[in-house]
mmCIF file of C-alpha atoms in Angstrom:
data_model
loop_
_atom_site.group_PDB
_atom_site.id
_atom_site.type_symbol
_atom_site.label_atom_id
_atom_site.label_comp_id
_atom_site.label_asym_id
_atom_site.label_seq_id
_atom_site.Cartn_x
_atom_site.Cartn_y
_atom_site.Cartn_z
ATOM 1 C CA MET A 3 -73.131 44.637 25.919
ATOM 2 C CA SER A 4 -71.796 41.146 25.236
ATOM 3 C CA LEU A 5 -74.389 38.811 23.763
ATOM 4 C CA LYS A 6 -72.159 35.738 23.943
ATOM 5 C CA ASN A 7 -74.153 32.620 24.877
ATOM 6 C CA LYS A 8 -77.250 34.665 25.741
ATOM 7 C CA VAL A 9 -79.419 33.348 22.887
ATOM 8 C CA ALA A 10 -79.640 30.554 20.348
ATOM 9 C CA ILE A 11 -81.290 29.934 16.999
ATOM 10 C CA VAL A 12 -83.650 27.005 17.474
ATOM 11 C CA GLY A 13 -85.564 26.819 14.203
ATOM 12 C CA VAL A 14 -84.869 27.638 10.556
ATOM 13 C CA GLY A 15 -87.001 27.532 7.444
ATOM 14 C CA GLU A 16 -87.079 28.583 3.833
ATOM 15 C CA SER A 17 -89.934 28.946 1.394
ATOM 16 C CA ASP A 18 -90.217 27.367 -2.010
ATOM 17 C CA ILE A 19 -87.568 29.005 -4.204
ATOM 18 C CA GLY A 20 -87.149 30.098 -7.813
ATOM 19 C CA LYS A 21 -90.238 31.205 -9.706
ATOM 20 C CA VAL A 22 -93.279 30.584 -7.538
ATOM 21 C CA PRO A 23 -96.290 32.006 -9.426
ATOM 22 C CA GLY A 24 -99.306 32.798 -7.300
ATOM 23 C CA MET A 25 -97.312 33.342 -4.105
ATOM 24 C CA THR A 26 -97.102 36.886 -2.770
ATOM 25 C CA GLY A 27 -94.226 38.139 -0.683
ATOM 26 C CA LEU A 28 -96.384 37.809 2.422
ATOM 27 C CA GLY A 29 -97.213 34.258 1.403
ATOM 28 C CA LEU A 30 -93.554 33.321 0.923
ATOM 29 C CA ASN A 31 -92.626 34.830 4.286
ATOM 30 C CA THR A 32 -95.468 32.976 5.971
ATOM 31 C CA GLN A 33 -94.380 29.687 4.423
ATOM 32 C CA ALA A 34 -90.802 30.199 5.659
ATOM 33 C CA MET A 35 -92.009 31.274 9.114
ATOM 34 C CA ARG A 36 -94.230 28.236 9.567
ATOM 35 C CA ARG A 37 -91.436 25.920 8.466
ATOM 36 C CA ALA A 38 -89.053 27.557 10.959
ATOM 37 C CA LEU A 39 -91.594 27.197 13.770
ATOM 38 C CA ASP A 40 -92.249 23.558 12.837
ATOM 39 C CA ASP A 41 -88.490 22.974 12.825
ATOM 40 C CA ALA A 42 -88.295 24.338 16.367
ATOM 41 C CA GLY A 43 -91.412 22.542 17.572
ATOM 42 C CA LEU A 44 -93.146 25.830 18.371
ATOM 43 C CA LYS A 45 -96.506 27.411 17.559
ATOM 44 C CA VAL A 46 -97.448 30.890 16.353
ATOM 45 C CA SER A 47 -98.730 31.618 19.853
ATOM 46 C CA ASP A 48 -95.237 30.978 21.273
ATOM 47 C CA VAL A 49 -93.810 33.981 19.373
ATOM 48 C CA ASP A 50 -93.822 37.373 21.070
ATOM 49 C CA GLY A 51 -91.352 39.205 18.833
ATOM 50 C CA LEU A 52 -91.147 39.715 15.061
ATOM 51 C CA LEU A 53 -88.415 41.363 13.007
ATOM 52 C CA THR A 54 -88.572 41.616 9.249
ATOM 53 C CA ALA A 55 -86.929 43.653 6.510
ATOM 54 C CA TYR A 56 -88.366 45.328 3.405
ATOM 55 C CA SER A 57 -90.024 44.559 0.078
ATOM 56 C CA PHE A 58 -89.710 45.991 -3.428
ATOM 57 C CA THR A 59 -92.765 44.102 -4.647
ATOM 58 C CA GLU A 60 -95.312 44.954 -1.933
ATOM 59 C CA SER A 61 -95.497 48.536 -0.711
ATOM 60 C CA TYR A 62 -96.465 47.995 2.914
ATOM 61 C CA THR A 63 -95.383 50.955 5.017
ATOM 62 C CA MET A 64 -95.255 48.754 8.120
ATOM 63 C CA LEU A 65 -94.228 45.369 6.744
ATOM 64 C CA GLY A 66 -93.802 43.779 10.169
ATOM 65 C CA SER A 67 -97.287 44.804 11.253
ATOM 66 C CA SER A 68 -98.755 43.653 7.936
ATOM 67 C CA LEU A 69 -97.043 40.291 8.287
ATOM 68 C CA SER A 70 -98.286 39.939 11.871
ATOM 69 C CA GLU A 71 -101.803 40.658 10.681
ATOM 70 C CA TYR A 72 -101.457 38.155 7.831
ATOM 71 C CA THR A 73 -100.140 35.322 10.025
ATOM 72 C CA GLY A 74 -102.070 35.925 13.236
ATOM 73 C CA LEU A 75 -98.987 36.866 15.249
ATOM 74 C CA LYS A 76 -99.530 39.144 18.252
ATOM 75 C CA PRO A 77 -95.998 40.309 19.051
ATOM 76 C CA ARG A 78 -95.125 42.681 21.877
ATOM 77 C CA MET A 79 -92.031 43.659 19.890
ATOM 78 C CA CYS A 80 -92.230 44.259 16.138
ATOM 79 C CA ALA A 81 -90.126 46.201 13.644
ATOM 80 C CA SER A 82 -89.146 46.350 9.982
ATOM 81 C CA MET A 83 -85.436 47.022 9.445
ATOM 82 C CA VAL A 84 -83.742 48.383 6.348
ATOM 83 C CA ALA A 85 -79.991 47.948 6.027
ATOM 84 C CA GLY A 86 -79.980 46.257 2.635
ATOM 85 C CA GLY A 87 -78.402 42.824 2.605
ATOM 86 C CA ALA A 88 -76.945 43.428 6.078
ATOM 87 C CA SER A 89 -80.457 43.428 7.566
ATOM 88 C CA PRO A 90 -80.653 39.724 8.605
ATOM 89 C CA GLY A 91 -77.528 39.787 10.758
ATOM 90 C CA ILE A 92 -78.557 43.107 12.272
ATOM 91 C CA MET A 93 -82.032 41.706 12.979
ATOM 92 C CA LEU A 94 -80.410 38.752 14.760
ATOM 93 C CA ARG A 95 -78.442 41.197 16.872
ATOM 94 C CA HIS A 96 -81.589 43.158 17.762
ATOM 95 C CA ALA A 97 -83.476 39.954 18.562
ATOM 96 C CA ALA A 98 -80.653 38.873 20.883
ATOM 97 C CA GLN A 99 -80.602 42.250 22.620
ATOM 98 C CA ALA A 100 -84.388 42.204 23.088
ATOM 99 C CA ILE A 101 -84.280 38.741 24.637
ATOM 100 C CA ALA A 102 -81.308 39.612 26.862
ATOM 101 C CA MET A 103 -83.173 42.703 28.109
ATOM 102 C CA GLY A 104 -86.432 40.835 28.728
ATOM 103 C CA LEU A 105 -88.372 42.623 25.993
ATOM 104 C CA ALA A 106 -89.292 39.326 24.335
ATOM 105 C CA GLU A 107 -88.828 35.599 24.876
ATOM 106 C CA THR A 108 -89.086 34.164 21.379
ATOM 107 C CA VAL A 109 -88.361 36.288 18.305
ATOM 108 C CA LEU A 110 -89.126 35.270 14.746
ATOM 109 C CA VAL A 111 -86.877 36.854 12.100
ATOM 110 C CA CYS A 112 -87.862 36.672 8.442
ATOM 111 C CA ALA A 113 -87.208 38.296 5.070
ATOM 112 C CA GLY A 114 -88.071 37.734 1.442
ATOM 113 C CA GLU A 115 -90.318 38.661 -1.450
ATOM 114 C CA ASN A 116 -91.621 37.470 -4.814
ATOM 115 C CA ARG A 117 -88.958 39.359 -6.734
ATOM 116 C CA ALA A 118 -88.817 37.002 -9.743
ATOM 117 C CA THR A 119 -92.522 36.933 -10.616
ATOM 118 C CA GLY A 120 -93.773 39.980 -8.753
ATOM 119 C CA LEU A 121 -91.304 42.526 -10.094
ATOM 120 C CA GLY A 122 -90.709 41.673 -13.738
ATOM 121 C CA ARG A 123 -87.619 42.288 -15.866
ATOM 122 C CA GLU A 124 -88.168 45.992 -16.594
ATOM 123 C CA ALA A 125 -88.996 46.846 -12.999
ATOM 124 C CA ALA A 126 -85.986 44.844 -11.784
ATOM 125 C CA ILE A 127 -83.685 46.759 -14.141
ATOM 126 C CA ALA A 128 -85.215 50.031 -12.924
ATOM 127 C CA VAL A 129 -84.485 49.072 -9.314
ATOM 128 C CA LEU A 130 -80.850 48.269 -10.174
ATOM 129 C CA ALA A 131 -80.510 51.624 -11.940
ATOM 130 C CA ASN A 132 -82.358 53.709 -9.354
ATOM 131 C CA VAL A 133 -79.380 54.027 -7.036
ATOM 132 C CA GLY A 134 -76.560 56.402 -6.420
ATOM 133 C CA HIS A 135 -76.156 59.911 -5.101
ATOM 134 C CA PRO A 136 -78.925 62.067 -6.610
ATOM 135 C CA GLN A 137 -76.489 64.791 -7.716
ATOM 136 C CA PHE A 138 -73.149 63.128 -8.305
ATOM 137 C CA GLU A 139 -73.885 59.522 -9.331
ATOM 138 C CA LYS A 140 -77.425 58.942 -10.527
ATOM 139 C CA PRO A 141 -77.389 61.510 -13.382
ATOM 140 C CA TYR A 142 -74.431 59.677 -14.937
ATOM 141 C CA GLY A 143 -76.236 56.342 -15.304
ATOM 142 C CA GLY A 144 -74.656 54.359 -12.506
ATOM 143 C CA SER A 145 -76.212 51.035 -11.522
ATOM 144 C CA ILE A 146 -75.698 48.460 -8.784
ATOM 145 C CA PRO A 147 -73.762 46.085 -11.101
ATOM 146 C CA GLY A 148 -71.793 49.043 -12.416
ATOM 147 C CA PHE A 149 -70.707 50.171 -8.956
ATOM 148 C CA TYR A 150 -69.643 46.647 -7.964
ATOM 149 C CA ALA A 151 -67.776 46.415 -11.270
ATOM 150 C CA MET A 152 -65.787 49.505 -10.222
ATOM 151 C CA VAL A 153 -64.852 47.691 -7.011
ATOM 152 C CA ALA A 154 -63.820 44.613 -9.007
ATOM 153 C CA HIS A 155 -61.645 46.686 -11.358
ATOM 154 C CA ARG A 156 -59.883 48.372 -8.438
ATOM 155 C CA HIS A 157 -59.184 45.022 -6.775
ATOM 156 C CA MET A 158 -57.826 43.661 -10.053
ATOM 157 C CA HIS A 159 -55.629 46.741 -10.446
ATOM 158 C CA GLU A 160 -54.199 46.647 -6.909
ATOM 159 C CA TYR A 161 -53.780 42.913 -6.450
ATOM 160 C CA GLY A 162 -53.790 41.298 -9.876
ATOM 161 C CA THR A 163 -57.068 39.485 -9.288
ATOM 162 C CA THR A 164 -58.122 37.819 -12.554
ATOM 163 C CA ARG A 165 -61.407 37.203 -14.345
ATOM 164 C CA ASN A 166 -60.797 33.477 -13.927
ATOM 165 C CA GLN A 167 -60.615 33.961 -10.174
ATOM 166 C CA LEU A 168 -63.923 35.844 -10.188
ATOM 167 C CA ALA A 169 -65.452 33.022 -12.220
ATOM 168 C CA SER A 170 -64.090 30.485 -9.719
ATOM 169 C CA VAL A 171 -66.388 31.966 -7.074
ATOM 170 C CA ALA A 172 -69.456 31.248 -9.216
ATOM 171 C CA VAL A 173 -68.237 27.727 -10.010
ATOM 172 C CA ASN A 174 -67.599 27.043 -6.300
ATOM 173 C CA THR A 175 -71.083 28.053 -5.232
ATOM 174 C CA ARG A 176 -72.776 26.184 -8.083
ATOM 175 C CA ALA A 177 -71.044 22.963 -7.027
ATOM 176 C CA HIS A 178 -72.492 23.409 -3.529
ATOM 177 C CA ALA A 179 -75.956 24.372 -4.794
ATOM 178 C CA ALA A 180 -76.086 21.100 -6.720
ATOM 179 C CA LEU A 181 -76.137 19.345 -3.336
ATOM 180 C CA HIS A 182 -78.968 21.483 -1.908
ATOM 181 C CA PRO A 183 -82.511 20.160 -2.442
ATOM 182 C CA ASN A 184 -84.060 23.637 -2.568
ATOM 183 C CA ALA A 185 -81.460 25.545 -4.604
ATOM 184 C CA GLN A 186 -82.637 27.474 -7.655
ATOM 185 C CA MET A 187 -79.681 26.670 -9.942
ATOM 186 C CA LYS A 188 -78.095 23.227 -9.918
ATOM 187 C CA ALA A 189 -76.742 22.631 -13.435
ATOM 188 C CA PRO A 190 -72.962 22.109 -13.493
ATOM 189 C CA LEU A 191 -70.985 25.263 -14.241
ATOM 190 C CA THR A 192 -67.494 25.821 -15.632
ATOM 191 C CA ILE A 193 -65.185 28.814 -15.639
ATOM 192 C CA GLU A 194 -65.494 28.933 -19.424
ATOM 193 C CA GLN A 195 -69.288 29.202 -19.158
ATOM 194 C CA VAL A 196 -69.030 32.082 -16.674
ATOM 195 C CA LEU A 197 -66.585 33.954 -18.900
ATOM 196 C CA ALA A 198 -68.765 33.380 -21.973
ATOM 197 C CA SER A 199 -71.997 34.534 -20.315
ATOM 198 C CA LYS A 200 -73.651 37.851 -21.202
ATOM 199 C CA PRO A 201 -71.625 40.983 -20.316
ATOM 200 C CA ILE A 202 -73.330 43.067 -17.616
ATOM 201 C CA ALA A 203 -70.755 45.611 -16.374
ATOM 202 C CA ASP A 204 -67.128 44.918 -17.209
ATOM 203 C CA PRO A 205 -65.572 42.759 -15.799
ATOM 204 C CA LEU A 206 -68.792 41.220 -14.455
ATOM 205 C CA ARG A 207 -70.744 38.772 -16.591
ATOM 206 C CA MET A 208 -74.243 37.453 -16.058
ATOM 207 C CA LEU A 209 -72.985 34.465 -14.076
ATOM 208 C CA ASP A 210 -70.909 36.781 -11.860
ATOM 209 C CA CYS A 211 -74.219 38.275 -10.650
ATOM 210 C CA CYS A 212 -76.686 36.991 -8.071
ATOM 211 C CA LEU A 213 -80.024 35.445 -8.952
ATOM 212 C CA ILE A 214 -83.439 37.116 -8.893
ATOM 213 C CA SER A 215 -85.783 34.783 -7.022
ATOM 214 C CA ASP A 216 -89.119 34.326 -5.372
ATOM 215 C CA ALA A 217 -87.926 33.320 -1.923
ATOM 216 C CA ALA A 218 -88.145 33.926 1.814
ATOM 217 C CA GLY A 219 -86.294 32.627 4.841
ATOM 218 C CA ALA A 220 -86.880 32.660 8.584
ATOM 219 C CA PHE A 221 -85.258 31.697 11.861
ATOM 220 C CA VAL A 222 -86.395 31.560 15.491
ATOM 221 C CA VAL A 223 -84.326 33.044 18.330
ATOM 222 C CA THR A 224 -84.845 32.374 22.037
ATOM 223 C CA SER A 225 -82.833 32.353 25.253
ATOM 224 C CA ALA A 226 -80.008 29.846 25.620
ATOM 225 C CA GLU A 227 -81.785 28.361 28.646
ATOM 226 C CA ARG A 228 -85.065 27.769 26.850
ATOM 227 C CA ALA A 229 -83.270 26.449 23.775
ATOM 228 C CA ARG A 230 -82.126 23.345 25.661
ATOM 229 C CA ASP A 231 -85.730 22.127 25.945
ATOM 230 C CA LEU A 232 -86.713 22.504 22.297
ATOM 231 C CA ARG A 233 -86.685 20.060 19.395
ATOM 232 C CA GLN A 234 -83.468 20.965 17.603
ATOM 233 C CA LYS A 235 -79.837 21.228 18.624
ATOM 234 C CA PRO A 236 -79.304 24.952 19.367
ATOM 235 C CA ALA A 237 -76.940 27.187 17.418
ATOM 236 C CA TYR A 238 -75.610 29.592 20.027
ATOM 237 C CA LEU A 239 -74.762 33.188 19.187
ATOM 238 C CA LEU A 240 -71.150 33.714 20.255
ATOM 239 C CA GLY A 241 -70.365 37.009 18.592
ATOM 240 C CA VAL A 242 -71.842 39.698 16.396
ATOM 241 C CA GLY A 243 -70.362 42.912 15.002
ATOM 242 C CA GLU A 244 -71.670 45.731 12.852
ATOM 243 C CA MET A 245 -70.090 48.558 10.839
ATOM 244 C CA HIS A 246 -71.425 51.218 8.455
ATOM 245 C CA THR A 247 -68.998 53.367 6.482
ATOM 246 C CA HIS A 248 -70.989 55.103 3.718
ATOM 247 C CA GLU A 249 -74.155 55.043 1.641
ATOM 248 C CA HIS A 250 -72.901 56.160 -1.759
ATOM 249 C CA ILE A 251 -69.830 54.559 -3.317
ATOM 250 C CA MET A 252 -68.334 57.997 -4.045
ATOM 251 C CA CYS A 253 -68.060 58.439 -0.265
ATOM 252 C CA ALA A 254 -66.480 55.053 0.426
ATOM 253 C CA PRO A 255 -63.131 55.478 2.200
ATOM 254 C CA SER A 256 -61.631 52.832 -0.108
ATOM 255 C CA LEU A 257 -62.629 50.586 -3.006
ATOM 256 C CA THR A 258 -60.663 47.616 -1.638
ATOM 257 C CA HIS A 259 -61.102 47.906 2.151
ATOM 258 C CA PHE A 260 -64.536 48.096 3.734
ATOM 259 C CA GLY A 261 -66.421 47.850 7.037
ATOM 260 C CA ALA A 262 -66.266 44.049 7.113
ATOM 261 C CA ALA A 263 -62.867 44.244 8.787
ATOM 262 C CA GLN A 264 -64.295 46.159 11.758
ATOM 263 C CA SER A 265 -67.517 44.144 12.044
ATOM 264 C CA GLY A 266 -65.405 40.988 11.929
ATOM 265 C CA ARG A 267 -63.031 42.179 14.670
ATOM 266 C CA THR A 268 -65.974 43.018 16.923
ATOM 267 C CA ALA A 269 -67.546 39.599 16.362
ATOM 268 C CA TYR A 270 -64.272 37.728 16.912
ATOM 269 C CA GLU A 271 -63.569 39.643 20.139
ATOM 270 C CA MET A 272 -67.053 38.980 21.547
ATOM 271 C CA ALA A 273 -66.856 35.304 20.629
ATOM 272 C CA GLY A 274 -63.280 34.902 21.873
ATOM 273 C CA VAL A 275 -62.185 33.184 18.652
ATOM 274 C CA LYS A 276 -59.959 33.948 15.676
ATOM 275 C CA PRO A 277 -60.350 33.360 11.919
ATOM 276 C CA ALA A 278 -58.392 30.096 12.048
ATOM 277 C CA ASP A 279 -61.005 28.645 14.430
ATOM 278 C CA ILE A 280 -63.888 28.975 11.933
ATOM 279 C CA ASP A 281 -65.008 25.727 10.269
ATOM 280 C CA VAL A 282 -67.455 27.064 7.665
ATOM 281 C CA ALA A 283 -68.213 30.540 6.300
ATOM 282 C CA GLU A 284 -71.389 31.816 4.659
ATOM 283 C CA LEU A 285 -70.362 35.039 2.902
ATOM 284 C CA TYR A 286 -72.546 37.557 1.103
ATOM 285 C CA ASP A 287 -72.045 37.047 -2.622
ATOM 286 C CA CYS A 288 -74.257 39.400 -4.618
ATOM 287 C CA PHE A 289 -71.376 39.575 -7.128
ATOM 288 C CA THR A 290 -68.329 37.337 -7.392
ATOM 289 C CA ILE A 291 -65.923 40.045 -6.240
ATOM 290 C CA VAL A 292 -67.684 40.401 -2.868
ATOM 291 C CA PRO A 293 -66.768 37.111 -1.123
ATOM 292 C CA ILE A 294 -63.201 37.559 -2.362
ATOM 293 C CA ILE A 295 -63.017 40.876 -0.515
ATOM 294 C CA GLU A 296 -64.822 39.473 2.527
ATOM 295 C CA LEU A 297 -62.349 36.588 2.832
ATOM 296 C CA GLU A 298 -59.600 39.183 3.038
ATOM 297 C CA GLU A 299 -61.387 41.668 5.284
ATOM 298 C CA LEU A 300 -62.415 38.956 7.750
ATOM 299 C CA GLY A 301 -58.848 37.756 8.154
ATOM 300 C CA PHE A 302 -59.056 34.372 6.440
ATOM 301 C CA VAL A 303 -56.406 35.314 3.860
ATOM 302 C CA GLU A 304 -54.018 38.196 3.257
ATOM 303 C CA PRO A 305 -55.198 41.228 1.234
ATOM 304 C CA GLY A 306 -55.187 40.295 -2.443
ATOM 305 C CA ALA A 307 -55.217 36.527 -1.820
ATOM 306 C CA GLY A 308 -58.983 35.966 -1.905
ATOM 307 C CA GLY A 309 -59.203 35.234 -5.619
ATOM 308 C CA ALA A 310 -56.401 32.672 -5.512
ATOM 309 C CA PHE A 311 -58.095 30.972 -2.541
ATOM 310 C CA PHE A 312 -61.220 30.332 -4.596
ATOM 311 C CA GLU A 313 -59.266 29.418 -7.727
ATOM 312 C CA ALA A 314 -57.290 26.772 -5.821
ATOM 313 C CA GLY A 315 -60.493 25.104 -4.614
ATOM 314 C CA HIS A 316 -59.888 25.888 -0.948
ATOM 315 C CA ALA A 317 -63.473 27.187 -0.552
ATOM 316 C CA ARG A 318 -65.038 23.862 -1.567
ATOM 317 C CA ILE A 319 -66.606 21.461 0.892
ATOM 318 C CA GLY A 320 -63.615 19.430 2.049
ATOM 319 C CA GLY A 321 -61.261 22.370 1.467
ATOM 320 C CA LYS A 322 -59.448 24.638 3.909
ATOM 321 C CA LEU A 323 -62.547 26.789 4.547
ATOM 322 C CA PRO A 324 -65.809 25.775 2.884
ATOM 323 C CA VAL A 325 -67.644 28.912 1.737
ATOM 324 C CA ASN A 326 -71.358 29.219 0.909
ATOM 325 C CA THR A 327 -72.154 25.558 1.306
ATOM 326 C CA HIS A 328 -75.778 26.132 0.214
ATOM 327 C CA GLY A 329 -74.834 27.809 -3.072
ATOM 328 C CA GLY A 330 -75.058 31.417 -1.929
ATOM 329 C CA MET A 331 -76.941 34.163 -3.710
ATOM 330 C CA LEU A 332 -75.208 33.213 -6.955
ATOM 331 C CA SER A 333 -76.854 29.780 -7.157
ATOM 332 C CA HIS A 334 -79.171 29.092 -4.194
ATOM 333 C CA ALA A 335 -81.462 32.167 -4.144
ATOM 334 C CA HIS A 336 -81.631 35.917 -3.752
ATOM 335 C CA ALA A 337 -84.754 37.931 -2.982
ATOM 336 C CA GLY A 338 -83.970 41.152 -1.150
ATOM 337 C CA ALA A 339 -82.764 40.615 2.390
ATOM 338 C CA ALA A 340 -83.539 36.893 2.122
ATOM 339 C CA GLY A 341 -80.210 36.333 0.347
ATOM 340 C CA GLY A 342 -78.163 37.052 3.444
ATOM 341 C CA LEU A 343 -80.690 35.379 5.725
ATOM 342 C CA PHE A 344 -80.205 32.077 3.891
ATOM 343 C CA GLY A 345 -76.556 32.239 4.991
ATOM 344 C CA ILE A 346 -77.710 32.172 8.612
ATOM 345 C CA VAL A 347 -80.118 29.315 7.864
ATOM 346 C CA GLU A 348 -77.317 27.321 6.251
ATOM 347 C CA ALA A 349 -74.888 27.992 9.104
ATOM 348 C CA VAL A 350 -77.408 26.633 11.610
ATOM 349 C CA ARG A 351 -77.959 23.519 9.505
ATOM 350 C CA GLN A 352 -74.222 22.916 9.182
ATOM 351 C CA LEU A 353 -73.800 23.168 12.946
ATOM 352 C CA ARG A 354 -76.492 20.526 13.435
ATOM 353 C CA GLY A 355 -74.374 18.162 11.342
ATOM 354 C CA ASN A 356 -77.047 16.465 9.258
ATOM 355 C CA GLU A 357 -76.559 17.815 5.717
ATOM 356 C CA GLY A 358 -75.362 14.647 4.011
ATOM 357 C CA GLU A 359 -73.113 15.311 1.000
ATOM 358 C CA ARG A 360 -73.216 19.034 1.809
ATOM 359 C CA GLN A 361 -72.077 18.574 5.397
ATOM 360 C CA VAL A 362 -68.773 20.087 6.492
ATOM 361 C CA HIS A 363 -67.239 17.358 8.650
ATOM 362 C CA GLY A 364 -66.822 18.354 12.281
ATOM 363 C CA ALA A 365 -68.318 21.843 11.869
ATOM 364 C CA GLU A 366 -68.564 23.482 15.295
ATOM 365 C CA LEU A 367 -68.025 27.163 14.522
ATOM 366 C CA ALA A 368 -69.676 29.026 11.658
ATOM 367 C CA LEU A 369 -69.240 32.606 10.485
ATOM 368 C CA VAL A 370 -71.887 34.473 8.498
ATOM 369 C CA HIS A 371 -71.265 37.846 6.899
ATOM 370 C CA ASN A 372 -74.059 40.054 5.564
ATOM 371 C CA GLU A 373 -73.416 43.163 3.469
ATOM 372 C CA GLY A 374 -75.780 45.902 2.321
ATOM 373 C CA GLY A 375 -75.703 48.726 -0.209
ATOM 374 C CA ILE A 376 -72.502 48.973 -2.241
ATOM 375 C CA LEU A 377 -70.376 47.353 0.477
ATOM 376 C CA SER A 378 -71.830 50.035 2.760
ATOM 377 C CA SER A 379 -73.273 48.211 5.782
ATOM 378 C CA HIS A 380 -71.753 45.110 7.341
ATOM 379 C CA CYS A 381 -72.729 42.587 9.984
ATOM 380 C CA THR A 382 -70.660 39.571 11.018
ATOM 381 C CA VAL A 383 -72.202 36.739 13.034
ATOM 382 C CA ILE A 384 -70.419 33.829 14.729
ATOM 383 C CA LEU A 385 -72.472 30.787 15.725
ATOM 384 C CA SER A 386 -71.531 27.598 17.568
ATOM 385 C CA ASN A 387 -73.210 24.290 18.312
ATOM 386 C CA GLN A 388 -71.739 24.512 21.797
ATOM 387 C CA LYS A 389 -71.622 27.260 24.375
ATOM 388 C CA GLY A 390 -68.296 29.002 23.955
#
């Protein structure tokens, strides 16, 4: 089923970000939801569909229903989806399908939690360590940073990717975050500072790793026809693709090639565009190695050339392909599935063309890639400020 031009994102919002004491995960989500609705010029009563993700800090079995109860929503379609960081893109796809099939007219998509203040350092470390296959990985002390470090080492071995190139990713996103009014980290960053930061899992240093934030984001999806009558310039969904290859890294078919290639092909084919047509890319960046691989998998550069692309400055605003213009998960914010959702929020804002110093000149086509697990689940989204 092609979803091209069937729906548009008409409102986006994000909560306060960083450490927000006194705000629960439900509170952060509600703040982001209300800001997205205000952005669209809509009311709570206009929403008849809700999709949300998951929370490590609040153990609601039915998070979507709990959030509906908390906010006064009365949706006729409601679900909580769990595909790790790939959840936001997948939720957008499900929202689009529901609208195209007449199951809902206006769907609110949100994700986030109070991970910085509601989890605590010890609990956060426990979450990072409580992963892996129960028989063949977990007993040996694997962790999320450790598994991504394995991927980084393999990429360095096969292609000669350097630590400086990894650090360039963090420097790139920090420069963009400095231009974002709501970013968590804005202080200037150098390659030397990244390389000198605390070792986490060789070759990854502290500044190669995403933030832990209190944060939530939301966006509103409706039909392309209805979108024309609302407050904001619509961001039309042109293409979306999904691919899942494994859960545990020991079962990954490769440590350098992942499902992003297939999800990207599906999205490009639906949209009727190619990588060279994309003006701005918002790529999942839980660790610095990830957007390097995604650049390659999504066809923007040849295999092995992702690190050099960042090192040369081509991913900066004003470069060949601006990447993570909001600062990404490395410098803007990361709180569960909210990290990838902020990429969608930023893509919509770029397509509206009003981001000042952060604006990519002439941006008409934006690509967002979400990734979950240890490069396990992938969703690629292509948005346009015009019907394709």
